[in-house]
PDB file of C-alpha atoms and ligand atoms in Angstrom:
ATOM      1  CA  MET A   1       6.135  45.230  60.648  1.00 55.00           C
ATOM      2  CA  SER A   2       5.487  48.817  61.694  1.00 67.00           C
ATOM      3  CA  GLN A   3       7.838  50.933  59.597  1.00 84.00           C
ATOM      4  CA  ASN A   4       8.882  50.813  55.961  1.00 94.00           C
ATOM      5  CA  PRO A   5      12.476  49.491  56.258  1.00 97.00           C
ATOM      6  CA  ILE A   6      13.617  50.428  52.731  1.00 98.00           C
ATOM      7  CA  ILE A   7      16.248  53.098  52.095  1.00 98.00           C
ATOM      8  CA  ILE A   8      16.814  53.819  48.395  1.00 98.00           C
ATOM      9  CA  ALA A   9      20.446  54.466  47.381  1.00 98.00           C
ATOM     10  CA  LEU A  10      20.563  57.557  45.154  1.00 98.00           C
ATOM     11  CA  ASP A  11      23.758  56.520  43.369  1.00 98.00           C
ATOM     12  CA  VAL A  12      23.441  59.045  40.532  1.00 98.00           C
ATOM     13  CA  GLU A  13      25.629  61.797  39.120  1.00 97.00           C
ATOM     14  CA  THR A  14      23.408  64.845  39.261  1.00 98.00           C
ATOM     15  CA  ALA A  15      20.784  66.538  41.382  1.00 98.00           C
ATOM     16  CA  ALA A  16      18.432  66.441  38.390  1.00 98.00           C
ATOM     17  CA  GLU A  17      18.643  62.632  38.191  1.00 98.00           C
ATOM     18  CA  ALA A  18      18.139  62.379  41.947  1.00 98.00           C
ATOM     19  CA  ARG A  19      15.071  64.648  41.839  1.00 98.00           C
ATOM     20  CA  ALA A  20      13.589  62.640  38.975  1.00 98.00           C
ATOM     21  CA  LEU A  21      13.975  59.370  40.889  1.00 98.00           C
ATOM     22  CA  VAL A  22      12.545  60.794  44.100  1.00 98.00           C
ATOM     23  CA  HIS A  23       9.602  62.120  42.094  1.00 98.00           C
ATOM     24  CA  GLN A  24       9.018  58.717  40.448  1.00 97.00           C
ATOM     25  CA  ILE A  25       9.274  56.834  43.751  1.00 98.00           C
ATOM     26  CA  GLY A  26       6.952  59.318  45.479  1.00 97.00           C
ATOM     27  CA  ASP A  27       5.186  58.085  48.591  1.00 96.00           C
ATOM     28  CA  SER A  28       6.251  54.463  48.112  1.00 96.00           C
ATOM     29  CA  CYS A  29       9.488  55.324  49.957  1.00 97.00           C
ATOM     30  CA  ARG A  30      10.586  58.488  51.734  1.00 98.00           C
ATOM     31  CA  PHE A  31      14.054  57.450  52.937  1.00 98.00           C
ATOM     32  CA  TYR A  32      17.100  57.961  50.689  1.00 98.00           C
ATOM     33  CA  LYS A  33      20.825  57.315  50.924  1.00 98.00           C
ATOM     34  CA  VAL A  34      23.055  60.068  49.563  1.00 98.00           C
ATOM     35  CA  GLY A  35      26.622  58.881  49.083  1.00 98.00           C
ATOM     36  CA  LEU A  36      29.953  60.424  48.155  1.00 98.00           C
ATOM     37  CA  GLU A  37      29.167  60.710  44.438  1.00 98.00           C
ATOM     38  CA  LEU A  38      25.947  62.704  44.747  1.00 98.00           C
ATOM     39  CA  PHE A  39      27.158  64.662  47.782  1.00 98.00           C
ATOM     40  CA  SER A  40      30.311  65.648  45.868  1.00 98.00           C
ATOM     41  CA  ALA A  41      28.182  66.749  42.925  1.00 98.00           C
ATOM     42  CA  SER A  42      25.374  68.556  44.699  1.00 97.00           C
ATOM     43  CA  GLY A  43      26.366  68.922  48.354  1.00 94.00           C
ATOM     44  CA  PRO A  44      24.269  69.938  51.325  1.00 98.00           C
ATOM     45  CA  GLU A  45      21.907  72.022  49.153  1.00 98.00           C
ATOM     46  CA  LEU A  46      20.364  68.920  47.591  1.00 98.00           C
ATOM     47  CA  VAL A  47      20.199  67.202  50.984  1.00 98.00           C
ATOM     48  CA  ARG A  48      18.275  70.192  52.385  1.00 98.00           C
ATOM     49  CA  GLU A  49      15.940  70.160  49.400  1.00 98.00           C
ATOM     50  CA  LEU A  50      15.184  66.451  49.847  1.00 98.00           C
ATOM     51  CA  LEU A  51      14.586  66.950  53.565  1.00 98.00           C
ATOM     52  CA  GLU A  52      12.257  69.883  52.877  1.00 98.00           C
ATOM     53  CA  GLY A  53      10.329  67.589  50.505  1.00 98.00           C
ATOM     54  CA  GLY A  54       9.476  65.353  53.465  1.00 97.00           C
ATOM     55  CA  ASN A  55      12.183  62.738  52.962  1.00 98.00           C
ATOM     56  CA  ARG A  56      14.538  61.188  55.494  1.00 98.00           C
ATOM     57  CA  ILE A  57      18.221  61.033  54.575  1.00 98.00           C
ATOM     58  CA  PHE A  58      21.056  58.620  55.297  1.00 98.00           C
ATOM     59  CA  LEU A  59      24.291  60.476  54.479  1.00 98.00           C
ATOM     60  CA  ASP A  60      26.831  57.802  53.573  1.00 98.00           C
ATOM     61  CA  LEU A  61      30.109  59.722  53.752  1.00 98.00           C
ATOM     62  CA  LYS A  62      32.130  57.033  55.588  1.00 98.00           C
ATOM     63  CA  MET A  63      34.257  59.602  57.422  1.00 98.00           C
ATOM     64  CA  TYR A  64      37.748  58.637  58.540  1.00 98.00           C
ATOM     65  CA  ASP A  65      40.091  61.353  59.816  1.00 98.00           C
ATOM     66  CA  ILE A  66      41.701  62.651  62.987  1.00 98.00           C
ATOM     67  CA  GLY A  67      39.230  62.986  65.843  1.00 98.00           C
ATOM     68  CA  GLU A  68      39.049  66.787  65.865  1.00 98.00           C
ATOM     69  CA  THR A  69      38.282  66.949  62.130  1.00 98.00           C
ATOM     70  CA  VAL A  70      35.617  64.241  62.392  1.00 98.00           C
ATOM     71  CA  LYS A  71      33.975  65.945  65.374  1.00 98.00           C
ATOM     72  CA  ARG A  72      33.814  69.299  63.585  1.00 98.00           C
ATOM     73  CA  ALA A  73      32.559  67.801  60.298  1.00 98.00           C
ATOM     74  CA  VAL A  74      29.898  65.758  62.106  1.00 98.00           C
ATOM     75  CA  ARG A  75      28.775  68.891  63.937  1.00 98.00           C
ATOM     76  CA  GLN A  76      28.030  70.450  60.522  1.00 98.00           C
ATOM     77  CA  VAL A  77      26.138  67.338  59.377  1.00 98.00           C
ATOM     78  CA  GLY A  78      24.139  67.467  62.625  1.00 98.00           C
ATOM     79  CA  LYS A  79      22.785  70.881  61.602  1.00 98.00           C
ATOM     80  CA  LEU A  80      21.343  69.486  58.361  1.00 98.00           C
ATOM     81  CA  GLY A  81      18.700  67.305  60.007  1.00 97.00           C
ATOM     82  CA  VAL A  82      19.609  63.987  58.378  1.00 98.00           C
ATOM     83  CA  ASP A  83      18.860  60.711  60.184  1.00 98.00           C
ATOM     84  CA  PHE A  84      22.062  58.706  59.705  1.00 98.00           C
ATOM     85  CA  LEU A  85      25.726  59.408  58.953  1.00 99.00           C
ATOM     86  CA  THR A  86      28.411  56.753  58.424  1.00 99.00           C
ATOM     87  CA  VAL A  87      31.956  56.830  59.801  1.00 98.00           C
ATOM     88  CA  HIS A  88      34.506  54.033  59.757  1.00 98.00           C
ATOM     89  CA  ALA A  89      34.133  51.833  62.823  1.00 98.00           C
ATOM     90  CA  VAL A  90      37.444  52.563  64.524  1.00 98.00           C
ATOM     91  CA  PRO A  91      37.268  53.830  68.103  1.00 98.00           C
ATOM     92  CA  GLN A  92      38.895  57.257  67.724  1.00 98.00           C
ATOM     93  CA  VAL A  93      36.694  58.131  64.746  1.00 98.00           C
ATOM     94  CA  MET A  94      33.484  56.814  66.337  1.00 98.00           C
ATOM     95  CA  ARG A  95      34.085  58.613  69.652  1.00 98.00           C
ATOM     96  CA  ALA A  96      34.701  61.892  67.815  1.00 98.00           C
ATOM     97  CA  ALA A  97      31.570  61.399  65.703  1.00 99.00           C
ATOM     98  CA  VAL A  98      29.411  60.734  68.762  1.00 98.00           C
ATOM     99  CA  GLU A  99      30.770  63.923  70.355  1.00 98.00           C
ATOM    100  CA  GLY A 100      30.082  65.923  67.182  1.00 98.00           C
ATOM    101  CA  ALA A 101      26.504  64.639  66.981  1.00 98.00           C
ATOM    102  CA  SER A 102      25.659  65.266  70.637  1.00 98.00           C
ATOM    103  CA  GLY A 103      22.648  67.489  71.166  1.00 97.00           C
ATOM    104  CA  THR A 104      21.225  66.669  67.710  1.00 98.00           C
ATOM    105  CA  SER A 105      18.968  63.898  66.401  1.00 97.00           C
ATOM    106  CA  LEU A 106      21.720  62.592  64.091  1.00 98.00           C
ATOM    107  CA  LYS A 107      22.489  58.884  64.511  1.00 98.00           C
ATOM    108  CA  ILE A 108      26.013  57.653  63.802  1.00 99.00           C
ATOM    109  CA  LEU A 109      26.506  54.325  62.011  1.00 99.00           C
ATOM    110  CA  GLY A 110      29.873  52.570  62.040  1.00 98.00           C
ATOM    111  CA  VAL A 111      31.057  50.877  58.847  1.00 98.00           C
ATOM    112  CA  THR A 112      32.678  47.703  60.168  1.00 96.00           C
ATOM    113  CA  VAL A 113      34.529  46.256  57.149  1.00 93.00           C
ATOM    114  CA  LEU A 114      33.886  47.480  53.588  1.00 92.00           C
ATOM    115  CA  THR A 115      32.021  44.855  51.563  1.00 87.00           C
ATOM    116  CA  SER A 116      34.710  45.117  48.866  1.00 87.00           C
ATOM    117  CA  PHE A 117      37.447  43.963  51.307  1.00 89.00           C
ATOM    118  CA  ASP A 118      38.444  40.303  51.378  1.00 90.00           C
ATOM    119  CA  GLN A 119      41.042  38.420  53.380  1.00 91.00           C
ATOM    120  CA  ALA A 120      43.904  39.528  51.097  1.00 94.00           C
ATOM    121  CA  ASP A 121      42.922  43.196  51.543  1.00 94.00           C
ATOM    122  CA  LEU A 122      42.913  42.815  55.336  1.00 95.00           C
ATOM    123  CA  GLU A 123      46.342  41.204  55.270  1.00 96.00           C
ATOM    124  CA  ALA A 124      47.677  44.001  53.050  1.00 96.00           C
ATOM    125  CA  MET A 125      46.543  46.430  55.787  1.00 96.00           C
ATOM    126  CA  GLY A 126      48.313  44.422  58.476  1.00 96.00           C
ATOM    127  CA  HIS A 127      45.238  42.735  59.966  1.00 94.00           C
ATOM    128  CA  HIS A 128      45.783  39.121  60.933  1.00 93.00           C
ATOM    129  CA  SER A 129      42.124  38.327  61.477  1.00 95.00           C
ATOM    130  CA  THR A 130      39.333  37.044  59.287  1.00 94.00           C
ATOM    131  CA  VAL A 131      36.668  39.419  57.980  1.00 92.00           C
ATOM    132  CA  ALA A 132      34.200  37.889  60.477  1.00 93.00           C
ATOM    133  CA  GLU A 133      36.602  38.393  63.398  1.00 95.00           C
ATOM    134  CA  LEU A 134      37.278  42.017  62.444  1.00 96.00           C
ATOM    135  CA  VAL A 135      33.540  42.693  62.047  1.00 96.00           C
ATOM    136  CA  SER A 136      32.936  41.226  65.489  1.00 97.00           C
ATOM    137  CA  LEU A 137      35.749  43.271  67.091  1.00 97.00           C
ATOM    138  CA  ARG A 138      34.455  46.470  65.503  1.00 98.00           C
ATOM    139  CA  VAL A 139      30.850  45.818  66.488  1.00 98.00           C
ATOM    140  CA  GLY A 140      32.028  45.521  70.106  1.00 98.00           C
ATOM    141  CA  GLN A 141      33.938  48.789  69.758  1.00 98.00           C
ATOM    142  CA  ALA A 142      30.921  50.457  68.140  1.00 98.00           C
ATOM    143  CA  LEU A 143      28.785  49.516  71.151  1.00 98.00           C
ATOM    144  CA  ALA A 144      31.477  50.729  73.557  1.00 98.00           C
ATOM    145  CA  CYS A 145      31.850  54.060  71.728  1.00 98.00           C
ATOM    146  CA  GLY A 146      28.119  54.809  71.874  1.00 98.00           C
ATOM    147  CA  VAL A 147      27.284  54.957  68.164  1.00 98.00           C
ATOM    148  CA  GLN A 148      23.674  54.104  67.371  1.00 98.00           C
ATOM    149  CA  GLY A 149      24.271  51.350  64.824  1.00 98.00           C
ATOM    150  CA  VAL A 150      26.427  49.755  62.170  1.00 98.00           C
ATOM    151  CA  VAL A 151      26.280  48.975  58.483  1.00 97.00           C
ATOM    152  CA  CYS A 152      26.642  45.255  57.904  1.00 93.00           C
ATOM    153  CA  SER A 153      26.203  42.759  55.089  1.00 92.00           C
ATOM    154  CA  PRO A 154      23.297  40.291  55.075  1.00 93.00           C
ATOM    155  CA  GLN A 155      25.832  37.535  55.782  1.00 91.00           C
ATOM    156  CA  GLU A 156      26.753  39.137  59.095  1.00 93.00           C
ATOM    157  CA  VAL A 157      23.466  40.567  60.236  1.00 96.00           C
ATOM    158  CA  ALA A 158      22.238  37.598  62.297  1.00 97.00           C
ATOM    159  CA  GLU A 159      25.519  37.349  64.199  1.00 96.00           C
ATOM    160  CA  VAL A 160      25.715  41.120  64.709  1.00 97.00           C
ATOM    161  CA  ARG A 161      22.113  41.231  65.976  1.00 98.00           C
ATOM    162  CA  ARG A 162      22.924  38.520  68.527  1.00 97.00           C
ATOM    163  CA  ALA A 163      25.856  40.613  69.759  1.00 97.00           C
ATOM    164  CA  THR A 164      24.042  43.951  69.938  1.00 97.00           C
ATOM    165  CA  GLY A 165      20.547  43.257  71.220  1.00 93.00           C
ATOM    166  CA  PRO A 166      17.338  44.680  69.781  1.00 94.00           C
ATOM    167  CA  ASP A 167      17.850  48.459  69.965  1.00 94.00           C
ATOM    168  CA  PHE A 168      20.940  48.904  67.797  1.00 98.00           C
ATOM    169  CA  GLN A 169      20.360  50.061  64.195  1.00 98.00           C
ATOM    170  CA  LEU A 170      21.584  47.463  61.681  1.00 98.00           C
ATOM    171  CA  VAL A 171      21.563  48.899  58.172  1.00 98.00           C
ATOM    172  CA  THR A 172      22.088  46.285  55.483  1.00 97.00           C
ATOM    173  CA  PRO A 173      23.064  46.775  51.819  1.00 96.00           C
ATOM    174  CA  GLY A 174      23.495  43.839  49.441  1.00 92.00           C
ATOM    175  CA  VAL A 175      19.829  42.828  49.338  1.00 94.00           C
ATOM    176  CA  ARG A 176      18.114  41.650  46.176  1.00 92.00           C
ATOM    177  CA  SER A 177      14.804  39.985  45.508  1.00 92.00           C
ATOM    178  CA  ALA A 178      15.098  36.477  44.095  1.00 86.00           C
ATOM    179  CA  GLY A 179      15.689  36.814  40.347  1.00 83.00           C
ATOM    180  CA  ALA A 180      16.955  40.435  40.436  1.00 83.00           C
ATOM    181  CA  ALA A 181      20.445  41.095  39.001  1.00 80.00           C
ATOM    182  CA  ALA A 182      23.137  41.080  41.710  1.00 76.00           C
ATOM    183  CA  GLY A 183      25.429  43.479  39.801  1.00 76.00           C
ATOM    184  CA  ASP A 184      28.766  43.822  41.619  1.00 76.00           C
ATOM    185  CA  GLN A 185      27.251  42.812  44.968  1.00 71.00           C
ATOM    186  CA  LYS A 186      29.005  39.599  45.984  1.00 69.00           C
ATOM    187  CA  ARG A 187      27.226  38.571  49.157  1.00 69.00           C
ATOM    188  CA  VAL A 188      23.546  39.097  48.536  1.00 81.00           C
ATOM    189  CA  ALA A 189      20.434  37.957  50.406  1.00 90.00           C
ATOM    190  CA  THR A 190      16.751  38.561  49.813  1.00 94.00           C
ATOM    191  CA  PRO A 191      15.076  41.461  51.633  1.00 96.00           C
ATOM    192  CA  ALA A 192      12.936  39.009  53.621  1.00 96.00           C
ATOM    193  CA  ALA A 193      15.981  36.980  54.749  1.00 96.00           C
ATOM    194  CA  ALA A 194      17.850  40.106  55.846  1.00 97.00           C
ATOM    195  CA  MET A 195      14.844  41.334  57.858  1.00 96.00           C
ATOM    196  CA  ARG A 196      14.310  37.900  59.409  1.00 96.00           C
ATOM    197  CA  ASP A 197      17.992  37.906  60.455  1.00 97.00           C
ATOM    198  CA  GLY A 198      17.587  41.192  62.297  1.00 97.00           C
ATOM    199  CA  ALA A 199      18.181  44.096  59.888  1.00 98.00           C
ATOM    200  CA  SER A 200      16.562  47.394  60.901  1.00 98.00           C
ATOM    201  CA  PHE A 201      16.830  48.944  57.428  1.00 98.00           C
ATOM    202  CA  LEU A 202      17.604  47.611  53.932  1.00 98.00           C
ATOM    203  CA  VAL A 203      19.609  49.764  51.513  1.00 98.00           C
ATOM    204  CA  ILE A 204      18.476  49.010  47.968  1.00 97.00           C
ATOM    205  CA  GLY A 205      19.876  50.754  44.923  1.00 97.00           C
ATOM    206  CA  ARG A 206      19.833  49.440  41.394  1.00 96.00           C
ATOM    207  CA  GLN A 207      16.993  46.932  41.797  1.00 96.00           C
ATOM    208  CA  VAL A 208      14.727  49.959  42.285  1.00 97.00           C
ATOM    209  CA  THR A 209      16.538  52.839  40.586  1.00 97.00           C
ATOM    210  CA  ARG A 210      17.049  50.941  37.314  1.00 96.00           C
ATOM    211  CA  ALA A 211      13.574  49.410  37.243  1.00 96.00           C
ATOM    212  CA  HIS A 212      11.105  50.594  34.564  1.00 96.00           C
ATOM    213  CA  ASP A 213       8.688  51.437  37.357  1.00 97.00           C
ATOM    214  CA  PRO A 214      10.705  52.295  40.494  1.00 98.00           C
ATOM    215  CA  ALA A 215       7.631  52.926  42.672  1.00 98.00           C
ATOM    216  CA  GLY A 216       6.096  49.621  41.573  1.00 97.00           C
ATOM    217  CA  GLU A 217       9.358  47.851  42.358  1.00 97.00           C
ATOM    218  CA  VAL A 218       9.393  49.305  45.890  1.00 97.00           C
ATOM    219  CA  ARG A 219       5.811  48.147  46.408  1.00 96.00           C
ATOM    220  CA  ARG A 220       6.710  44.693  45.112  1.00 96.00           C
ATOM    221  CA  ILE A 221       9.584  44.437  47.629  1.00 96.00           C
ATOM    222  CA  LEU A 222       7.306  45.634  50.433  1.00 96.00           C
ATOM    223  CA  SER A 223       4.798  42.932  49.530  1.00 94.00           C
ATOM    224  CA  GLU A 224       7.614  40.338  49.693  1.00 93.00           C
ATOM    225  CA  LEU A 225       8.111  41.619  53.238  1.00 92.00           C
ATOM    226  CA  SER A 226       4.375  41.208  53.946  1.00 85.00           C
ATOM    227  CA  PHE A 227       4.174  44.917  54.435  1.00 71.00           C
ATOM    228  CA  ASP A 228       0.700  46.298  53.874  1.00 56.00           C
ATOM    229  CA  SER A 229       1.238  50.057  53.953  1.00 54.00           C
ATOM    230  CA  VAL A 230       4.068  52.044  52.359  1.00 53.00           C
ATOM    231  CA  LEU A 231       4.782  54.515  55.171  1.00 51.00           C
TER     232      LEU A 231
HETATM  233  O1  C5P B 301      23.775  47.165  44.645  1.00 53.60           O
HETATM  234  P1  C5P B 301      22.889  48.310  45.018  1.00 53.60           P
HETATM  235  O2  C5P B 301      22.658  49.257  43.865  1.00 53.60           O
HETATM  236  O3  C5P B 301      21.598  47.904  45.700  1.00 53.60           O
HETATM  237  O4  C5P B 301      23.757  49.111  46.069  1.00 53.60           O
HETATM  238  C1  C5P B 301      23.203  49.868  47.106  1.00 53.60           C
HETATM  239  C2  C5P B 301      24.305  50.300  48.056  1.00 53.60           C
HETATM  240  O5  C5P B 301      25.002  49.146  48.518  1.00 53.60           O
HETATM  241  C3  C5P B 301      25.388  51.183  47.439  1.00 53.60           C
HETATM  242  O6  C5P B 301      25.044  52.539  47.552  1.00 53.60           O
HETATM  243  C4  C5P B 301      26.604  50.864  48.296  1.00 53.60           C
HETATM  244  O7  C5P B 301      26.633  51.676  49.447  1.00 53.60           O
HETATM  245  C5  C5P B 301      26.368  49.451  48.746  1.00 53.60           C
HETATM  246  N1  C5P B 301      27.194  48.499  47.988  1.00 53.60           N
HETATM  247  C6  C5P B 301      28.014  47.636  48.691  1.00 53.60           C
HETATM  248  N2  C5P B 301      28.816  46.723  48.026  1.00 53.60           N
HETATM  249  C7  C5P B 301      28.786  46.641  46.671  1.00 53.60           C
HETATM  250  C8  C5P B 301      27.935  47.498  45.930  1.00 53.60           C
HETATM  251  C9  C5P B 301      27.137  48.422  46.628  1.00 53.60           C
HETATM  252  O8  C5P B 301      28.050  47.692  49.920  1.00 53.60           O
HETATM  253  N3  C5P B 301      29.562  45.748  46.046  1.00 53.60           N
END
C-alpha cells in the first residue's frame, strides 16, 4: 500500500481539544476530518491553522441547498486548500458543487445515504426503494455529475467499487479493529476488510481519539493493514 489511508475524525467541541489531539497524533497521521460541530465552533480559522501545520483536511459539511448557494459556498471552501468536501449526492447539489470547485484542487464527495437512515426513514421521505437501491442510484448520479468520489459504508464499498472503477475516491466511515467498541456505529467492518473491498480512505474517530495513546493506536491500525511507513 503506498499511502496512509487513515483520516482521523476530529469530532470535538473546541479548537483547543482539536489541537491537542493533532499534537498527540503527530506524524502517525496527517489527514483529519473536520465536521459540522468543530467547524461551527472554530470555523475556517482552525482549518487554515491545521493546513499550515502540514495536515490535509476533509471538510465534512454535507451541503444541501439550492444550486446557486452550493456553488458559491463551495467556491469559498475551494480557497481554503482542503482536500475533500462532502455534499449530499443529489444531482442538482453535486453539479453545483463541481462548478464551485472548478479551477481548484478541491475534490467533491457525494454522501449517498446517511448511515443513520434505515428503510423506515426512506419511506418517510417518500422513497420507495431499499437503502442499497438508493445508494446504487446515487452512485450512478455521482459519476454522471463529475464528483470525484462518494462516502459509503463498509457494507456497500465492494459493490460501489465494482460500479465506479478504480479511480473514484471511496471514503469509508464505520471501521473498527476487531475488539474495539463500535459505539453508535451499526454497520462496522475492520479496516483491513474495508480496504480489501476497495476503500480509498478510512475515516476513524473514537477508536483513535479516545485511546490512551492515539498515535500508538494509529500505528496499530496501520500494522493491521500491513503498512510499514506512516506517511
Ligand atoms: O465512530 P467513529 O468515531 O469512528 O466515527 C467517525 C465518523 O463516522 C464520524 O465523524 C461520522 O462522520 C461517521 N459516523 C457515521 N455513522 C455513525 C457514527 C459516525 O457515519 N453512526
